[in-house]
Structures are given as structure tokens and as C-alpha cells.
Short mmCIF file of C-alpha atoms in Angstrom, two decimals:
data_model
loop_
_atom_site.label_atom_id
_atom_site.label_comp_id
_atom_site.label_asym_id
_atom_site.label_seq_id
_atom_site.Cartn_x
_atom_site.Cartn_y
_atom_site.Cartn_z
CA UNK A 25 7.97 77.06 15.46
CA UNK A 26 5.02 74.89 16.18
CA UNK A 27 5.67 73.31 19.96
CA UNK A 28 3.66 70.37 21.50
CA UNK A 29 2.53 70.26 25.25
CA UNK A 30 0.84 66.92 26.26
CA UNK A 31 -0.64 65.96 29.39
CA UNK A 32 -0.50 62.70 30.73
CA UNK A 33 -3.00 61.57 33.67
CA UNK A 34 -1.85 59.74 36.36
CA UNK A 35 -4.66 57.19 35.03
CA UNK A 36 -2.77 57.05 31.26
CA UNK A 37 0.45 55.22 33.14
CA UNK A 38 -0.42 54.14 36.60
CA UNK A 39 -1.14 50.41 35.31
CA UNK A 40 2.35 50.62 33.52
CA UNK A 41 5.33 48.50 34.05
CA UNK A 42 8.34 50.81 34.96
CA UNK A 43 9.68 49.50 31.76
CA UNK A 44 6.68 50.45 29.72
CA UNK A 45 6.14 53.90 31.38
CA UNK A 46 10.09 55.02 30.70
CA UNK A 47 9.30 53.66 27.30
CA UNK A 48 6.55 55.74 26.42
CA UNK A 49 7.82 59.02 28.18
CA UNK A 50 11.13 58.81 25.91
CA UNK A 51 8.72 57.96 22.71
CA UNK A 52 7.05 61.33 23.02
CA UNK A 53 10.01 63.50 23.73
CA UNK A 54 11.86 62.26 21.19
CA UNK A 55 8.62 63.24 18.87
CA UNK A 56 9.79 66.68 20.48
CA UNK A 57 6.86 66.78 22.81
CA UNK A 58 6.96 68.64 26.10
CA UNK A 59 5.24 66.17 28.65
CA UNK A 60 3.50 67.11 31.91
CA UNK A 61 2.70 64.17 33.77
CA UNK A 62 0.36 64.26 36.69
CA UNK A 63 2.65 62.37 40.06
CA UNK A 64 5.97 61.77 39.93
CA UNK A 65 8.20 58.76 38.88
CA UNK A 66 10.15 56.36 41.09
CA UNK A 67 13.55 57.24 41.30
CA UNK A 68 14.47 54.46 39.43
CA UNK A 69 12.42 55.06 37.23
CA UNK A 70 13.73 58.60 36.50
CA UNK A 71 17.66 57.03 36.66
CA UNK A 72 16.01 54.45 33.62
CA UNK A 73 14.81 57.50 32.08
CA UNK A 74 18.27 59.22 31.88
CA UNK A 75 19.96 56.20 30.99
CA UNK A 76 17.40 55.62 27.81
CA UNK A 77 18.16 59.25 27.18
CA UNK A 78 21.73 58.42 26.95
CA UNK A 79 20.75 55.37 24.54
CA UNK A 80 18.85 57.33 22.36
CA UNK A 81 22.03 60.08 22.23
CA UNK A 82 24.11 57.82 20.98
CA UNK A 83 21.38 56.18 18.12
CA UNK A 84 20.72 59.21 17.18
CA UNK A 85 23.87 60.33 16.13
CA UNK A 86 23.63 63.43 18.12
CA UNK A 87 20.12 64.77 16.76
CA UNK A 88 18.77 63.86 20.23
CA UNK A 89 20.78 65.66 23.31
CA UNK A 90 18.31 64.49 25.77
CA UNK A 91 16.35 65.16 28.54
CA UNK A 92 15.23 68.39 30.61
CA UNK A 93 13.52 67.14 33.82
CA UNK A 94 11.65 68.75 36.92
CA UNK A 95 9.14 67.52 39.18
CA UNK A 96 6.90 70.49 40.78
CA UNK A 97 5.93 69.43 44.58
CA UNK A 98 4.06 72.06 46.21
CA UNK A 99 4.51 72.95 49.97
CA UNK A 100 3.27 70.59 52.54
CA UNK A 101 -0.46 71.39 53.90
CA UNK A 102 -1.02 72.08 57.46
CA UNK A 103 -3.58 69.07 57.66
CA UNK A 104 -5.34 67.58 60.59
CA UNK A 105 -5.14 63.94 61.72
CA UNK A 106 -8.91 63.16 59.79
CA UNK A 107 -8.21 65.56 57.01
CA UNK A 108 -4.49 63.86 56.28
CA UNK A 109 -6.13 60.16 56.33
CA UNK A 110 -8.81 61.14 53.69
CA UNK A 111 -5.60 62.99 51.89
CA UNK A 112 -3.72 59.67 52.08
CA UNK A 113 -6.85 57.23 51.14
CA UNK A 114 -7.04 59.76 47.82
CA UNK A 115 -3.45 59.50 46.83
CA UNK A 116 -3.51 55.54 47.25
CA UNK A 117 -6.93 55.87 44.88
CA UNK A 118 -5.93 58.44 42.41
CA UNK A 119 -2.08 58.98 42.91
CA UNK A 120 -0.36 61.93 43.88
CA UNK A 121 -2.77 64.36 42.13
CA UNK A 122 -0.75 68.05 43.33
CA UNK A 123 2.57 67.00 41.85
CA UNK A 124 3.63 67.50 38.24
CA UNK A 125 6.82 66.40 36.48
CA UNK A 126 7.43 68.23 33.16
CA UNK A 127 9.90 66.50 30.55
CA UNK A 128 11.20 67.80 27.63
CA UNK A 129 13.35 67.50 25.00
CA UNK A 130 17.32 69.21 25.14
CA UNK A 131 16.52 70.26 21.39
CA UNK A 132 13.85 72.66 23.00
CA UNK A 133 13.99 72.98 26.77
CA UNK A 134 17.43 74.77 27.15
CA UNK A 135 16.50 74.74 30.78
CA UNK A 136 14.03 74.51 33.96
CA UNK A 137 13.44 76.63 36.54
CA UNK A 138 11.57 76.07 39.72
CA UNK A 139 10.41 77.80 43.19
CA UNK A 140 8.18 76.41 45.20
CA UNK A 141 4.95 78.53 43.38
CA UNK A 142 6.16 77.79 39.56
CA UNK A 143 7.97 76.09 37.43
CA UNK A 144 9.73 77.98 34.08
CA UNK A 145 10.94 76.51 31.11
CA UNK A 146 13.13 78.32 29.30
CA UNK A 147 13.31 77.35 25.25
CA UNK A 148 15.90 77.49 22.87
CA UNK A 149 15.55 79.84 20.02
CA UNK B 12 13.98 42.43 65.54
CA UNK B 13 15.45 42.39 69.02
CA UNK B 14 17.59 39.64 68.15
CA UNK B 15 18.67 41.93 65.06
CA UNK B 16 18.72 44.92 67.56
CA UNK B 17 21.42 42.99 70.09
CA UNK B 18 23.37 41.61 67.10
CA UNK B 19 23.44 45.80 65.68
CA UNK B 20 24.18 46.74 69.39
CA UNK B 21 27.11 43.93 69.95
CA UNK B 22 28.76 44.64 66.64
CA UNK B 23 28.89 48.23 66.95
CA UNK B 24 30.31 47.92 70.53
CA UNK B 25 32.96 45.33 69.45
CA UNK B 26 33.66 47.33 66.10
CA UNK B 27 34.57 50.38 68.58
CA UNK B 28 36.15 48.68 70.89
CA UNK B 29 38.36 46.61 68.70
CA UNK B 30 38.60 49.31 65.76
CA UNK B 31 38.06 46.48 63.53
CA UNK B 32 39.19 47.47 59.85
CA UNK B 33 36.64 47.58 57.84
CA UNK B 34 36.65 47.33 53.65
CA UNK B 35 33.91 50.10 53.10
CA UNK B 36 32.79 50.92 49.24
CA UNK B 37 32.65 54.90 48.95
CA UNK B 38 31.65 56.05 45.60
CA UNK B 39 31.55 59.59 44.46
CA UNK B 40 28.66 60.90 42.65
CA UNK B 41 27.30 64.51 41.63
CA UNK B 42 27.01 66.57 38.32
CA UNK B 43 29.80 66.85 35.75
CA UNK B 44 32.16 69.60 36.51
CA UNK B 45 31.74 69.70 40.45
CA UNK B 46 35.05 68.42 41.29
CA UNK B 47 34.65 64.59 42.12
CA UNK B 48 37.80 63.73 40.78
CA UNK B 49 39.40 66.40 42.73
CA UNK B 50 38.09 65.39 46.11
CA UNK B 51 39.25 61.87 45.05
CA UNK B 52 42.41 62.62 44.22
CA UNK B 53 42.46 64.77 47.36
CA UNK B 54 41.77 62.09 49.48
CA UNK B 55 43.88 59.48 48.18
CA UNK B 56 47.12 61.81 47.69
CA UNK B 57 46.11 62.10 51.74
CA UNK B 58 46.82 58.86 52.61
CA UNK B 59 48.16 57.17 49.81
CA UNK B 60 50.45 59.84 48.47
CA UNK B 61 48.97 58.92 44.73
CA UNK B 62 46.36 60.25 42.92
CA UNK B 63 43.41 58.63 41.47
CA UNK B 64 42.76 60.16 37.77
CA UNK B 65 43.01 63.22 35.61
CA UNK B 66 40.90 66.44 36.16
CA UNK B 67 39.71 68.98 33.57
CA UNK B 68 38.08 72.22 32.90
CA UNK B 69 36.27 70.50 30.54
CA UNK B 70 32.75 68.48 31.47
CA UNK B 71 32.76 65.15 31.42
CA UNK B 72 36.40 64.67 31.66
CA UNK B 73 35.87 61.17 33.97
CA UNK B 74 34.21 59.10 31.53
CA UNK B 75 34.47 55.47 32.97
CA UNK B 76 34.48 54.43 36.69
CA UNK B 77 37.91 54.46 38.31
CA UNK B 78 38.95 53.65 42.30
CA UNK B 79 41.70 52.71 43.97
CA UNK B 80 41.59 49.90 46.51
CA UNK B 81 43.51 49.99 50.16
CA UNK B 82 42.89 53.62 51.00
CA UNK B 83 43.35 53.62 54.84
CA UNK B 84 42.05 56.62 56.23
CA UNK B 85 43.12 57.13 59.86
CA UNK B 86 40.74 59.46 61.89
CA UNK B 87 40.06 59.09 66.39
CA UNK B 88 42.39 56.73 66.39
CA UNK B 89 40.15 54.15 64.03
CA UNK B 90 41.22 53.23 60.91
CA UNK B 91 39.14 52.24 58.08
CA UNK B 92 39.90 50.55 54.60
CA UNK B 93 37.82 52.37 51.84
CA UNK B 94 37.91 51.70 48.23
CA UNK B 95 37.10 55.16 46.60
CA UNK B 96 35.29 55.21 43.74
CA UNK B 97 35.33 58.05 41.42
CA UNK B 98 32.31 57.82 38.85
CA UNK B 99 31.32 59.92 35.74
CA UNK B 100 29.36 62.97 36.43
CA UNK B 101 25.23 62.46 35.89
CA UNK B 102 23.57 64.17 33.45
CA UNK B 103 20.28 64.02 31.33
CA UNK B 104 21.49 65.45 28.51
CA UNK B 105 25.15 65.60 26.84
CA UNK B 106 25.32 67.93 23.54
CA UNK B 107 28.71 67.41 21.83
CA UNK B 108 28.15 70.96 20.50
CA UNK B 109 29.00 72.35 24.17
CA UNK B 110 32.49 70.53 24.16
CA UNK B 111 33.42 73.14 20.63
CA UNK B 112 33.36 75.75 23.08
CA UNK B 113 36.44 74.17 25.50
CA UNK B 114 38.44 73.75 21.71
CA UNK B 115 38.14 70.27 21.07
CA UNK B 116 37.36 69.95 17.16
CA UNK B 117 34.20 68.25 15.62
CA UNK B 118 35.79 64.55 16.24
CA UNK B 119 37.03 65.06 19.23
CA UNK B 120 33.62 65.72 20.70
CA UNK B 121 31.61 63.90 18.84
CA UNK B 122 33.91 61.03 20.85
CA UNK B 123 33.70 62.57 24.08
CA UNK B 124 29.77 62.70 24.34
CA UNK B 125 29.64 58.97 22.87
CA UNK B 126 31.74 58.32 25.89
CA UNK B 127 30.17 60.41 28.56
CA UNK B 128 26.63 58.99 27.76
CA UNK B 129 28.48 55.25 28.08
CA UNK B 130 29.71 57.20 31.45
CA UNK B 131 26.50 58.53 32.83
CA UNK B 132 25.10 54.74 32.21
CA UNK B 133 27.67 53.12 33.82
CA UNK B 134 27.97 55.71 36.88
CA UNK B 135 23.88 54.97 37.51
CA UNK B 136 24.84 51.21 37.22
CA UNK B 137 27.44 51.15 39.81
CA UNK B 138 24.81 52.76 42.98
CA UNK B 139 23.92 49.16 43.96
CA UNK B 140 27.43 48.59 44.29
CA UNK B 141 28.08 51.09 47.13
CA UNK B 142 28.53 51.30 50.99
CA UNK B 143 28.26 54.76 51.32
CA UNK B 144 28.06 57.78 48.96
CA UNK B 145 29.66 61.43 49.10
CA UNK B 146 27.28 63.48 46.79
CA UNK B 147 29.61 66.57 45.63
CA UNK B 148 28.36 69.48 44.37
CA UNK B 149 29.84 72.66 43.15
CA UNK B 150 28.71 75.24 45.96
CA UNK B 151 28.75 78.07 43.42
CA UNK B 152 26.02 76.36 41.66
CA UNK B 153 22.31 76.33 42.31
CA UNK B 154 21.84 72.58 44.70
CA UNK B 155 17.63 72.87 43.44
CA UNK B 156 17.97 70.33 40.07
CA UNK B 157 16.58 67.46 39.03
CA UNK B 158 20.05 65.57 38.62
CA UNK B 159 21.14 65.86 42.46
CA UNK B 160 17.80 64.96 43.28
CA UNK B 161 17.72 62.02 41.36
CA UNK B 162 20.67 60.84 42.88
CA UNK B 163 19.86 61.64 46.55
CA UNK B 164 16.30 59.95 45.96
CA UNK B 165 18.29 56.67 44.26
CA UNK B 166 20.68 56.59 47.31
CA UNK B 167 17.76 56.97 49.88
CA UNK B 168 15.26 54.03 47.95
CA UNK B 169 18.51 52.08 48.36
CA UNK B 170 19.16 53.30 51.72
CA UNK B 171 22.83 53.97 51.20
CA UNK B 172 24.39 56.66 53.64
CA UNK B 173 24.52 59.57 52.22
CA UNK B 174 27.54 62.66 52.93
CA UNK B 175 27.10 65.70 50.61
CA UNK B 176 29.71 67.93 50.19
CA UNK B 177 29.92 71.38 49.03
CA UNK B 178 32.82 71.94 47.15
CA UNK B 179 34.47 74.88 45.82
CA UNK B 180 34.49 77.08 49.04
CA UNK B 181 37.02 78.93 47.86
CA UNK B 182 35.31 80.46 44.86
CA UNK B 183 33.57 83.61 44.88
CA UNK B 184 29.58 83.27 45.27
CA UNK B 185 30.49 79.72 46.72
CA UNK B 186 27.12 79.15 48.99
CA UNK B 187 27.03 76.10 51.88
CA UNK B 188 23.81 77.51 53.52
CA UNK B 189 21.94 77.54 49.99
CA UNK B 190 23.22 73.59 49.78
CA UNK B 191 22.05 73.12 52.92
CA UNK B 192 18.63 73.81 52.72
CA UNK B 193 18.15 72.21 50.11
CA UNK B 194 18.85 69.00 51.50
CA UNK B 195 17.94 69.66 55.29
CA UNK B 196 18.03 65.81 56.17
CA UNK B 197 21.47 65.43 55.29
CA UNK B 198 25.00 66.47 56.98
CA UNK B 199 26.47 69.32 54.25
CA UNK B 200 29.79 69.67 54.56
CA UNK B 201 31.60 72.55 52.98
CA UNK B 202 35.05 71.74 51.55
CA UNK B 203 37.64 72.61 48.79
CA UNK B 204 38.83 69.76 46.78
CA UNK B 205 41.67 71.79 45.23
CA UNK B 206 43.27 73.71 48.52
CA UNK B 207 42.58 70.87 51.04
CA UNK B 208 40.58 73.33 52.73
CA UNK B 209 38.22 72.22 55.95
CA UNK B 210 39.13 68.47 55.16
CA UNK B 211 39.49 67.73 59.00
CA UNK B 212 36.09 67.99 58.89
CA UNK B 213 34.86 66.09 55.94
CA UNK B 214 37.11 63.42 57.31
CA UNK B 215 34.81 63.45 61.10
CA UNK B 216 31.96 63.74 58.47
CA UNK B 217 33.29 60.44 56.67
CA UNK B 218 33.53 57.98 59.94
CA UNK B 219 30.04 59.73 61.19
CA UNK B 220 28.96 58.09 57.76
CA UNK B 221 30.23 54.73 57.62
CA UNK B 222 29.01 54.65 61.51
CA UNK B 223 25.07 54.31 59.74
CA UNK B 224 26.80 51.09 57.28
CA UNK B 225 24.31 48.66 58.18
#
């Protein structure tokens, strides 16, 4: 079984519409891609994505059983008052650069995992 | 934002003083499965002496919004007028393969996942609608997914008052702490749906909530 794993810069969907960025995260798992996307989405953007994931259930005539989800967010850094400016300055510049969301298809990803080191994903056979 | 400030402090003070009745909006939200319907049927056979809708074994049993109007929960000597709104359970994915296992034949589930993805749509739909939310999760279960979080972020960005209760106490492996640190900003209370059990509490828990009803 041949599995995809794409990466997707914050840079690729940062200038994005909400609209547009649910759009194209639901395009590539449905191509049965497993995404990890650098940041995190809005929360309404993640309550669009389920609700296109329930859309595309219901096209697809039960081929698609949609969406794992888990954003990674790793501990909070003891950081002092100059250091957690230039931190904040960096994530208005390049977006939140530590945290990962992974997001794959039900067909695959039976299931995530997380702690606050790693994240597993555990695949169907 | 003093005036706003006086206006908060005057209507609070006359709102306690008075016990004005107030209509509040409570919706219900969590997983599938983690007993929603049971706490709402819990609380209206309370103080209504009906129940609101039909529970199951099997997921996704509530598949369309349902409430009942004029519940008039009594609590302190305050009363308050809540509409309770039970709502599907959220999920991100809905296999109609899983519902063979609960003996429901190809058909069958087939049309229960067409209607528990219409469900989860509609549940998301009705958040803007809501004065306050109970978030109810099954305390057996592990809190850390990406489903309650979802939720609990939606409810925050929309800066509903959020309650979330632990249900299921009285199953074995049933863990409150292990809900409770996962969601440290937020009063946990431990309840179960089923036995009535500890709802003096979640009732306290309840007027403490609609108290931060802006």
C-alpha cells in the first residue's frame, strides 16, 4: 500500500480565504493524502472542515468516512519579557511555526494519538 | 465601558434581587455516545416530569436537534426558564460499516450515517444559537481529542459559557480528574445522567453558568 504524506507551509495557505483553505485541505484527503500543516486552523475553520467532511460522506456514497484530526502544540516556553516579544513579532511574521495539525483520511487513519512529545497515527490495515 | 460596567453592575444587582426569570438557551453538545440525551432527559423529567427524546446504545441515535421549551429549574430560591437543547453528537467521521456491528442491516445504516452526517451539520449550525453550553463527555473515555476541542475552542471564539460535565460516574474506569485537566479553565462537574447521581451539584454548577450570560 503506497501512502502519501504532504506538507503544507504555513506560507502555502496563510493568504487563503477560510473558504479556500477548508477547500483545499478536504481536496487532498479525499486524494487519500495524509496532510501536515504547519499552525493550526481557526476553530471555525476546523467546524467547516468537519461539516465538508460530512458533505463529502454523503456524495460519496460512503467511499469517504471522513476525517482524522489532531493539532500537536508543544509545551509553553519559559520565555522572558524581550525573548517573548521577538517570539510574538515572529508568529505575527511567519505564523505559528511550533504547531502542527495532521489530517487524514478515515479510509487510512483509524486513529490519532497524542502526548505532549508526539503525535501517533495509527493506520488501518 | 464604565457606562457598560454600571449598566452590567445594575442588572446583575436587580436580576438578584428581583430573581427576574430569565429565558436562557442551553444546548447540549459533546461526542456521540456520551449521554447528552440522557442528561437531557434527566433534567427535564426533573422539573417537567417528561422526557425529551429516545436514548440508545447505538451512536448517533439523536440525529436532528430536539428541546423542549419552559423548563423551570428552581435552585437558591431563583428560578430560571431554560430551553434545553439536545443536539446530535459531533464527529469527523461517520462509517455506516460501524452501525453492522449494533445489528442494524445494510439499509438500515446506510440511513443512519446519511442522517447523522445531516446531524453533525446541523448540531455545528445551531452554536450561534446558544446562551450557554454543557459540554458532556463520557468520563470513561479519554477528554484529549480533537472533537471536544473543537467544540470548546468554537464556544470560547464565540464566548458562550461553557459547563462540562463528566458523565458516567458510575462506570468502572470513569475518570473526573483526567477530564479535568484537560480542560483546567473550565468548572468539570462529575455526574451520572442515568442514576441522577451528584445532580445537586450540576444544578449550583448550572446558575454559576448562566451568572457569566452577558
Amino acid at each position: 500500500m503506497r501512502l502519501a504524506l504532504q506538507f503544507i507551509p504555513y506560507a502555502e495557505i496563510a493568504y487563503l480565504t477560510s473558504y479556500q483553505r477548508v477547500k483545499k485541505l478536504i481536496e487532498a484527503v479525499s486524494a487519500n493524502k495524509i496532510l501536515l500543516i504547519q499552525g493550526k486552523l481557526h476553530p471555525d475553520e476546523e467546524t467547516d472542515l468537519i461539516k465538508e467532511a460530512m458533505k463529502k460522506i454523503n456524495k460519496s456514497g460512503a467511499k469517504f468516512k471522513g476525517i482524522e484530526i489532531a493539532t500537536f502544540v508543544p509545551k509553553a516556553k519559559n520565555l522572558n519579557f524581550f525573548q517573548s516579544f521577538k517570539e510574538k513579532i515572529a508568529v505575527a511574521l511567519l505564523g505559528e511555526r511550533d504547531i502542527f495539525t495532521v489530517v487524514g483520511p478515515a479510509t487510512i487513519v483509524k486513529e490519532i494519538k497524542k502526548d505532549p512529545t508526539k503525535l501517533e497515527l495509527l493506520l488501518r490495515k | 465601558m464604565p457606562i457598560l460596567i454600571i449598566k452590567d453592575f445594575f442588572k446583575r444587582i436587580f436580576y438578584n434581587l428581583f430573581k427576574v426569570k430569565k429565558k436562557i438557551k442551553l444546548g447540549l453538545y459533546g461526542p456521540p455516545n456520551s449521554g447528552k440525551t440522557t442528561l437531557a432527559n434527566r433534567i427535564c423529567k426533573d422539573w417537567t416530569g417528561e422526557e425529551l427524546g429516545k436514548v440508545s446504545p447505538i451512536p448517533h441515535e439523536t440525529r436532528e436537534v430536539q428541546f423542549k421549551e419552559e423548563v423551570k429549574i428552581k435552585h437558591d430560591n431563583k428560578e430560571i426558564d431554560f430551553t434545553i437543547i439536545d443536539t446530535p453528537g459531533i464527529a469527523t467521521k461517520i462509517d455506516y460499516e460501524d452501525f453492522l456491528h449494533y445489528g442494524l442491516d445494510v439499509k438500515e445504516a446506510k440511513k443512519r450515517a446519511k442522517e447523522a452526517t445531516r446531524g453533525v451539520i446541523e448540531a455545528i449550525k445551531w452554536l450561534d444559537d446558544m446562551d450557554v453550553v454543557i459540554v458532556v463527555l463520557d468520563a470513561t473515555k479519554n477528554p484529549y481529542t480533537q472533537v471536544n476541542i473543537t467544540i470548546v475552542g468554537n464556544l470560547v471564539a464565540r464566548k458562550i459559557p461553557v459547563l462540562i460535565v463528566a458523565n458516567k460516574i458510575d462506570l468502572k474506569g470513569a475518570n473526573v480528574k483526567r477530564i479535568e485537566a484537560a480542560f483546567p479553565e473550565y468548572d468539570v462537574v462529575g455526574v451520572s445522567a442515568k442514576f441522577g447521581k451528584n445532580m445537586e451539584e450540576f444544578y449550583e454548577s448550572l446558575f454559576n453558568l448562566v451568572k457569566k450570560v452577558k
